[in-house]
């Protein structure tokens, strides 16, 4: 099946399972998922990191997985989805502002918004926009938040492109390199993907811990 063909798509596709998405939609699915995850608030739950890494693994010749993908097509689809999604999120934020977040009842989205605003305040626009690409949920919320906070469009575009290319190409090529160097790596696909998911959550957990420590230190200071 061509990676861009939707023929023979299974009736049941698990949107949280990278293998299921890739087996059903191939490279086209990568572009759609990354666009939704980085451009639409409803896409915060999608598996961007594991999807990219798994796609890289499935580009290796001889790998027996849910699909065999083309590395150039995967890279093009990943970069296009991530860059277009971030830009769409930014312009949605410029038009809708904070009202978009206020309508959502998802606790993870509001926590992600707090982390995104903290990154922008602590590191400045350039570093925050790049770093946010590597933090789940934060990369979903920061783009519309940057628009709502009136981050200059040229600044946002420059750094979201830099961060988007680094994030997508880095994870795809890391998966491809691992698949090329480890024989029969597809046997370990599930534990590898699980490890990628855990590692991708480390920055978010670290930010939450630092934030709690700062709040605790501030509370102690107020009582002293």
PDB file of C-alpha atoms in Angstrom:
ATOM      1  CA  UNK A   1       0.000   0.000   0.000  1.00  0.00           C
ATOM      2  CA  UNK A   2       1.283   3.448  -0.843  1.00  0.00           C
ATOM      3  CA  UNK A   3       1.975   5.459   2.295  1.00  0.00           C
ATOM      4  CA  UNK A   4      -0.285   8.206   0.974  1.00  0.00           C
ATOM      5  CA  UNK A   5      -3.118   5.833   0.057  1.00  0.00           C
ATOM      6  CA  UNK A   6      -6.146   5.509   2.305  1.00  0.00           C
ATOM      7  CA  UNK A   7      -7.209   2.219   0.730  1.00  0.00           C
ATOM      8  CA  UNK A   8      -7.638  -0.712   3.084  1.00  0.00           C
ATOM      9  CA  UNK A   9      -7.810   1.539   6.153  1.00  0.00           C
ATOM     10  CA  UNK A  10      -8.867  -0.512   9.183  1.00  0.00           C
ATOM     11  CA  UNK A  11     -12.314   0.214  10.551  1.00  0.00           C
ATOM     12  CA  UNK A  12     -10.913   0.801  14.045  1.00  0.00           C
ATOM     13  CA  UNK A  13      -7.927   3.101  14.438  1.00  0.00           C
ATOM     14  CA  UNK A  14      -6.554   3.925  17.884  1.00  0.00           C
ATOM     15  CA  UNK A  15      -5.528   7.624  17.806  1.00  0.00           C
ATOM     16  CA  UNK A  16      -3.322   7.096  20.860  1.00  0.00           C
ATOM     17  CA  UNK A  17      -1.355   4.243  19.264  1.00  0.00           C
ATOM     18  CA  UNK A  18       1.439   5.345  16.928  1.00  0.00           C
ATOM     19  CA  UNK A  19       1.586   1.941  15.223  1.00  0.00           C
ATOM     20  CA  UNK A  20      -2.159   1.932  14.586  1.00  0.00           C
ATOM     21  CA  UNK A  21      -2.065   5.426  13.073  1.00  0.00           C
ATOM     22  CA  UNK A  22       0.914   4.652  10.859  1.00  0.00           C
ATOM     23  CA  UNK A  23      -0.505   1.333   9.720  1.00  0.00           C
ATOM     24  CA  UNK A  24      -3.779   2.996   8.733  1.00  0.00           C
ATOM     25  CA  UNK A  25      -2.655   6.284   7.208  1.00  0.00           C
ATOM     26  CA  UNK A  26       1.108   6.133   6.629  1.00  0.00           C
ATOM     27  CA  UNK A  27       2.938   9.421   6.094  1.00  0.00           C
ATOM     28  CA  UNK A  28      -0.307  11.305   5.536  1.00  0.00           C
ATOM     29  CA  UNK A  29      -1.337  10.389   9.076  1.00  0.00           C
ATOM     30  CA  UNK A  30       1.870  11.916  10.435  1.00  0.00           C
ATOM     31  CA  UNK A  31       1.100  15.258   8.811  1.00  0.00           C
ATOM     32  CA  UNK A  32      -2.501  15.271  10.061  1.00  0.00           C
ATOM     33  CA  UNK A  33      -1.637  14.224  13.623  1.00  0.00           C
ATOM     34  CA  UNK A  34       1.175  16.760  13.988  1.00  0.00           C
ATOM     35  CA  UNK A  35      -0.999  19.524  12.550  1.00  0.00           C
ATOM     36  CA  UNK A  36      -3.719  18.708  15.093  1.00  0.00           C
ATOM     37  CA  UNK A  37      -1.308  18.328  18.009  1.00  0.00           C
ATOM     38  CA  UNK A  38       0.547  21.573  17.382  1.00  0.00           C
ATOM     39  CA  UNK A  39      -2.256  23.695  15.940  1.00  0.00           C
ATOM     40  CA  UNK A  40      -5.535  22.675  17.570  1.00  0.00           C
ATOM     41  CA  UNK A  41      -6.158  22.599  21.305  1.00  0.00           C
ATOM     42  CA  UNK A  42      -8.205  19.428  20.915  1.00  0.00           C
ATOM     43  CA  UNK A  43      -5.050  17.609  19.745  1.00  0.00           C
ATOM     44  CA  UNK A  44      -3.141  17.853  23.031  1.00  0.00           C
ATOM     45  CA  UNK A  45      -3.584  14.101  23.723  1.00  0.00           C
ATOM     46  CA  UNK A  46      -2.088  12.896  20.410  1.00  0.00           C
ATOM     47  CA  UNK A  47       1.193  10.890  20.455  1.00  0.00           C
ATOM     48  CA  UNK A  48       3.555  13.229  18.589  1.00  0.00           C
ATOM     49  CA  UNK A  49       6.883  12.025  20.014  1.00  0.00           C
ATOM     50  CA  UNK A  50       6.169   8.311  19.778  1.00  0.00           C
ATOM     51  CA  UNK A  51       4.631   8.756  16.317  1.00  0.00           C
ATOM     52  CA  UNK A  52       7.782  10.404  14.947  1.00  0.00           C
ATOM     53  CA  UNK A  53      10.150   7.896  16.523  1.00  0.00           C
ATOM     54  CA  UNK A  54       8.080   4.909  15.419  1.00  0.00           C
ATOM     55  CA  UNK A  55       7.845   6.307  11.894  1.00  0.00           C
ATOM     56  CA  UNK A  56      11.631   6.482  11.763  1.00  0.00           C
ATOM     57  CA  UNK A  57      11.891   2.852  12.847  1.00  0.00           C
ATOM     58  CA  UNK A  58       9.415   1.778  10.170  1.00  0.00           C
ATOM     59  CA  UNK A  59      11.489   3.427   7.445  1.00  0.00           C
ATOM     60  CA  UNK A  60      14.240   0.848   7.894  1.00  0.00           C
ATOM     61  CA  UNK A  61      14.300  -1.863   5.222  1.00  0.00           C
ATOM     62  CA  UNK A  62      13.378  -5.306   6.533  1.00  0.00           C
ATOM     63  CA  UNK A  63      11.444  -4.022   9.533  1.00  0.00           C
ATOM     64  CA  UNK A  64       8.262  -6.015  10.118  1.00  0.00           C
ATOM     65  CA  UNK A  65       5.738  -3.603  11.545  1.00  0.00           C
ATOM     66  CA  UNK A  66       2.274  -2.212  10.825  1.00  0.00           C
ATOM     67  CA  UNK A  67       3.664  -0.421   7.732  1.00  0.00           C
ATOM     68  CA  UNK A  68       6.842   0.196   5.790  1.00  0.00           C
ATOM     69  CA  UNK A  69       7.426   3.894   5.215  1.00  0.00           C
ATOM     70  CA  UNK A  70       9.665   6.036   3.021  1.00  0.00           C
ATOM     71  CA  UNK A  71      12.132   8.174   4.997  1.00  0.00           C
ATOM     72  CA  UNK A  72      11.931  11.219   2.651  1.00  0.00           C
ATOM     73  CA  UNK A  73       8.119  11.116   2.694  1.00  0.00           C
ATOM     74  CA  UNK A  74       8.037  10.789   6.467  1.00  0.00           C
ATOM     75  CA  UNK A  75      10.391  13.751   6.931  1.00  0.00           C
ATOM     76  CA  UNK A  76       8.416  15.932   4.524  1.00  0.00           C
ATOM     77  CA  UNK A  77       5.079  15.002   6.110  1.00  0.00           C
ATOM     78  CA  UNK A  78       6.379  15.497   9.650  1.00  0.00           C
ATOM     79  CA  UNK A  79       7.948  18.893   9.003  1.00  0.00           C
ATOM     80  CA  UNK A  80       4.944  20.120   7.008  1.00  0.00           C
ATOM     81  CA  UNK A  81       2.410  19.035   9.640  1.00  0.00           C
ATOM     82  CA  UNK A  82       4.378  20.491  12.542  1.00  0.00           C
ATOM     83  CA  UNK A  83       5.129  23.836  10.894  1.00  0.00           C
ATOM     84  CA  UNK A  84       1.675  24.406   9.419  1.00  0.00           C
ATOM     85  CA  UNK A  85       0.033  23.333  12.675  1.00  0.00           C
ATOM     86  CA  UNK A  86       2.087  25.712  14.816  1.00  0.00           C
ATOM     87  CA  UNK A  87       1.410  28.600  12.454  1.00  0.00           C
ATOM     88  CA  UNK A  88      -2.332  27.841  12.441  1.00  0.00           C
ATOM     89  CA  UNK A  89      -2.321  27.692  16.248  1.00  0.00           C
ATOM     90  CA  UNK A  90      -0.605  31.062  16.431  1.00  0.00           C
ATOM     91  CA  UNK A  91      -3.176  32.759  14.201  1.00  0.00           C
ATOM     92  CA  UNK A  92      -6.035  31.096  16.068  1.00  0.00           C
ATOM     93  CA  UNK A  93      -4.563  32.580  19.240  1.00  0.00           C
ATOM     94  CA  UNK A  94      -4.295  36.014  17.669  1.00  0.00           C
ATOM     95  CA  UNK A  95      -7.989  35.915  16.773  1.00  0.00           C
ATOM     96  CA  UNK A  96      -9.453  34.033  19.732  1.00  0.00           C
ATOM     97  CA  UNK A  97      -7.032  34.923  22.503  1.00  0.00           C
ATOM     98  CA  UNK A  98      -7.389  33.461  25.970  1.00  0.00           C
ATOM     99  CA  UNK A  99     -11.120  32.870  25.478  1.00  0.00           C
ATOM    100  CA  UNK A 100     -10.196  29.614  23.705  1.00  0.00           C
ATOM    101  CA  UNK A 101      -8.505  28.232  26.802  1.00  0.00           C
ATOM    102  CA  UNK A 102     -11.191  29.572  29.116  1.00  0.00           C
ATOM    103  CA  UNK A 103     -13.801  27.428  27.339  1.00  0.00           C
ATOM    104  CA  UNK A 104     -11.838  24.218  27.895  1.00  0.00           C
ATOM    105  CA  UNK A 105     -12.349  22.128  31.018  1.00  0.00           C
ATOM    106  CA  UNK A 106      -9.280  19.952  30.394  1.00  0.00           C
ATOM    107  CA  UNK A 107      -6.990  20.265  33.409  1.00  0.00           C
ATOM    108  CA  UNK A 108      -3.941  19.205  31.386  1.00  0.00           C
ATOM    109  CA  UNK A 109      -4.527  22.039  28.929  1.00  0.00           C
ATOM    110  CA  UNK A 110      -4.637  24.627  31.688  1.00  0.00           C
ATOM    111  CA  UNK A 111      -1.508  23.181  33.289  1.00  0.00           C
ATOM    112  CA  UNK A 112       0.172  23.250  29.890  1.00  0.00           C
ATOM    113  CA  UNK A 113      -0.855  26.896  29.426  1.00  0.00           C
ATOM    114  CA  UNK A 114       0.719  27.780  32.759  1.00  0.00           C
ATOM    115  CA  UNK A 115       3.957  26.033  31.776  1.00  0.00           C
ATOM    116  CA  UNK A 116       3.929  27.693  28.345  1.00  0.00           C
ATOM    117  CA  UNK A 117       3.481  31.157  29.832  1.00  0.00           C
ATOM    118  CA  UNK A 118       6.219  30.404  32.344  1.00  0.00           C
ATOM    119  CA  UNK A 119       8.594  29.355  29.550  1.00  0.00           C
ATOM    120  CA  UNK A 120       7.869  32.544  27.623  1.00  0.00           C
ATOM    121  CA  UNK A 121       8.516  34.653  30.711  1.00  0.00           C
ATOM    122  CA  UNK A 122      11.658  32.854  31.826  1.00  0.00           C
ATOM    123  CA  UNK A 123      13.461  32.141  28.561  1.00  0.00           C
ATOM    124  CA  UNK A 124      12.123  34.767  26.187  1.00  0.00           C
ATOM    125  CA  UNK A 125      10.306  34.171  22.937  1.00  0.00           C
ATOM    126  CA  UNK A 126      13.013  32.436  20.910  1.00  0.00           C
ATOM    127  CA  UNK A 127      14.144  29.814  23.431  1.00  0.00           C
ATOM    128  CA  UNK A 128      10.640  29.171  24.747  1.00  0.00           C
ATOM    129  CA  UNK A 129       9.193  28.533  21.279  1.00  0.00           C
ATOM    130  CA  UNK A 130      11.988  26.052  20.479  1.00  0.00           C
ATOM    131  CA  UNK A 131      11.943  24.309  23.879  1.00  0.00           C
ATOM    132  CA  UNK A 132       8.152  23.941  23.849  1.00  0.00           C
ATOM    133  CA  UNK A 133       8.389  21.596  20.848  1.00  0.00           C
ATOM    134  CA  UNK A 134       9.901  18.941  23.112  1.00  0.00           C
ATOM    135  CA  UNK A 135       7.307  19.136  25.901  1.00  0.00           C
ATOM    136  CA  UNK A 136       3.957  17.346  25.386  1.00  0.00           C
ATOM    137  CA  UNK A 137       0.842  19.507  25.874  1.00  0.00           C
ATOM    138  CA  UNK A 138       3.037  22.625  26.162  1.00  0.00           C
ATOM    139  CA  UNK A 139       3.780  22.433  22.430  1.00  0.00           C
ATOM    140  CA  UNK A 140       0.020  22.373  21.824  1.00  0.00           C
ATOM    141  CA  UNK A 141      -0.796  25.368  24.005  1.00  0.00           C
ATOM    142  CA  UNK A 142       2.196  27.634  23.440  1.00  0.00           C
ATOM    143  CA  UNK A 143       1.362  28.409  19.814  1.00  0.00           C
ATOM    144  CA  UNK A 144      -2.101  29.920  20.399  1.00  0.00           C
ATOM    145  CA  UNK A 145      -0.810  31.460  23.626  1.00  0.00           C
ATOM    146  CA  UNK A 146       1.990  33.182  21.690  1.00  0.00           C
ATOM    147  CA  UNK A 147      -0.642  34.612  19.372  1.00  0.00           C
ATOM    148  CA  UNK A 148      -2.815  35.744  22.280  1.00  0.00           C
ATOM    149  CA  UNK A 149       0.208  37.443  23.921  1.00  0.00           C
ATOM    150  CA  UNK A 150       1.011  39.233  20.643  1.00  0.00           C
ATOM    151  CA  UNK A 151       4.442  37.681  20.145  1.00  0.00           C
ATOM    152  CA  UNK A 152       5.628  39.296  16.869  1.00  0.00           C
ATOM    153  CA  UNK A 153       4.638  37.129  13.908  1.00  0.00           C
ATOM    154  CA  UNK A 154       8.116  37.212  12.342  1.00  0.00           C
ATOM    155  CA  UNK A 155       9.759  36.178  15.617  1.00  0.00           C
ATOM    156  CA  UNK A 156       7.283  33.372  16.167  1.00  0.00           C
ATOM    157  CA  UNK A 157       7.564  32.067  12.605  1.00  0.00           C
ATOM    158  CA  UNK A 158      11.366  32.054  12.622  1.00  0.00           C
ATOM    159  CA  UNK A 159      11.691  30.134  15.871  1.00  0.00           C
ATOM    160  CA  UNK A 160       8.771  27.780  15.414  1.00  0.00           C
ATOM    161  CA  UNK A 161      10.323  26.702  12.095  1.00  0.00           C
ATOM    162  CA  UNK A 162      13.692  26.143  13.787  1.00  0.00           C
ATOM    163  CA  UNK A 163      12.146  24.206  16.663  1.00  0.00           C
ATOM    164  CA  UNK A 164       9.750  22.273  14.423  1.00  0.00           C
ATOM    165  CA  UNK A 165      12.469  21.045  12.072  1.00  0.00           C
ATOM    166  CA  UNK A 166      14.753  20.119  14.983  1.00  0.00           C
ATOM    167  CA  UNK A 167      11.996  18.215  16.815  1.00  0.00           C
ATOM    168  CA  UNK A 168      10.521  16.315  13.875  1.00  0.00           C
ATOM    169  CA  UNK A 169      13.701  15.490  11.971  1.00  0.00           C
ATOM    170  CA  UNK A 170      15.562  14.705  15.189  1.00  0.00           C
ATOM    171  CA  UNK A 171      13.064  12.111  16.407  1.00  0.00           C
ATOM    172  CA  UNK A 172      12.489  10.536  12.977  1.00  0.00           C
ATOM    173  CA  UNK A 173      16.218  10.210  12.321  1.00  0.00           C
ATOM    174  CA  UNK A 174      16.816   8.883  15.854  1.00  0.00           C
ATOM    175  CA  UNK A 175      14.272   6.135  15.211  1.00  0.00           C
ATOM    176  CA  UNK A 176      15.782   5.406  11.807  1.00  0.00           C
ATOM    177  CA  UNK A 177      19.305   5.244  13.272  1.00  0.00           C
ATOM    178  CA  UNK A 178      18.207   2.832  15.999  1.00  0.00           C
ATOM    179  CA  UNK A 179      16.368   0.634  13.502  1.00  0.00           C
ATOM    180  CA  UNK A 180      19.403   0.578  11.211  1.00  0.00           C
ATOM    181  CA  UNK A 181      21.821  -0.387  13.983  1.00  0.00           C
ATOM    182  CA  UNK A 182      19.786  -2.967  15.949  1.00  0.00           C
ATOM    183  CA  UNK A 183      18.839  -6.186  14.087  1.00  0.00           C
ATOM    184  CA  UNK A 184      15.146  -7.151  14.300  1.00  0.00           C
ATOM    185  CA  UNK A 185      14.382  -3.979  16.243  1.00  0.00           C
ATOM    186  CA  UNK A 186      10.677  -4.390  15.413  1.00  0.00           C
ATOM    187  CA  UNK A 187      10.527  -7.176  18.022  1.00  0.00           C
ATOM    188  CA  UNK A 188      11.066  -4.511  20.662  1.00  0.00           C
ATOM    189  CA  UNK A 189       8.783  -1.902  19.094  1.00  0.00           C
ATOM    190  CA  UNK A 190       6.273  -1.655  21.956  1.00  0.00           C
ATOM    191  CA  UNK A 191       8.819  -1.271  24.796  1.00  0.00           C
ATOM    192  CA  UNK A 192      10.835   1.207  22.704  1.00  0.00           C
ATOM    193  CA  UNK A 193       7.755   3.340  22.029  1.00  0.00           C
ATOM    194  CA  UNK A 194       6.811   3.151  25.717  1.00  0.00           C
ATOM    195  CA  UNK A 195      10.314   4.351  26.624  1.00  0.00           C
ATOM    196  CA  UNK A 196      10.025   7.256  24.173  1.00  0.00           C
ATOM    197  CA  UNK A 197       6.712   8.274  25.737  1.00  0.00           C
ATOM    198  CA  UNK A 198       8.228   8.198  29.237  1.00  0.00           C
ATOM    199  CA  UNK A 199      11.290  10.185  28.167  1.00  0.00           C
ATOM    200  CA  UNK A 200       9.111  12.756  26.394  1.00  0.00           C
ATOM    201  CA  UNK A 201       7.191  13.353  29.634  1.00  0.00           C
ATOM    202  CA  UNK A 202      10.348  14.060  31.673  1.00  0.00           C
ATOM    203  CA  UNK A 203      10.565  17.785  30.720  1.00  0.00           C
ATOM    204  CA  UNK A 204       6.919  18.306  31.666  1.00  0.00           C
ATOM    205  CA  UNK A 205       7.381  16.503  34.987  1.00  0.00           C
ATOM    206  CA  UNK A 206      10.541  18.518  35.693  1.00  0.00           C
ATOM    207  CA  UNK A 207       8.722  21.787  34.990  1.00  0.00           C
ATOM    208  CA  UNK A 208       5.837  20.773  37.275  1.00  0.00           C
ATOM    209  CA  UNK A 209       8.267  19.878  40.068  1.00  0.00           C
ATOM    210  CA  UNK A 210      10.187  23.141  39.727  1.00  0.00           C
ATOM    211  CA  UNK A 211       6.943  25.100  39.719  1.00  0.00           C
ATOM    212  CA  UNK A 212       5.737  23.376  42.894  1.00  0.00           C
ATOM    213  CA  UNK A 213       9.085  23.993  44.605  1.00  0.00           C
ATOM    214  CA  UNK A 214       8.938  27.688  43.706  1.00  0.00           C
ATOM    215  CA  UNK A 215       5.364  27.974  45.002  1.00  0.00           C
ATOM    216  CA  UNK A 216       6.353  26.180  48.217  1.00  0.00           C
ATOM    217  CA  UNK A 217       9.367  28.463  48.654  1.00  0.00           C
ATOM    218  CA  UNK A 218       7.162  31.511  48.047  1.00  0.00           C
ATOM    219  CA  UNK A 219       4.615  30.312  50.586  1.00  0.00           C
ATOM    220  CA  UNK A 220       7.338  29.791  53.201  1.00  0.00           C
ATOM    221  CA  UNK A 221       8.660  33.265  52.483  1.00  0.00           C
ATOM    222  CA  UNK A 222       5.205  34.781  53.006  1.00  0.00           C
ATOM    223  CA  UNK A 223       4.840  33.048  56.362  1.00  0.00           C
ATOM    224  CA  UNK A 224       8.315  33.965  57.616  1.00  0.00           C
TER     225      UNK A 224
END
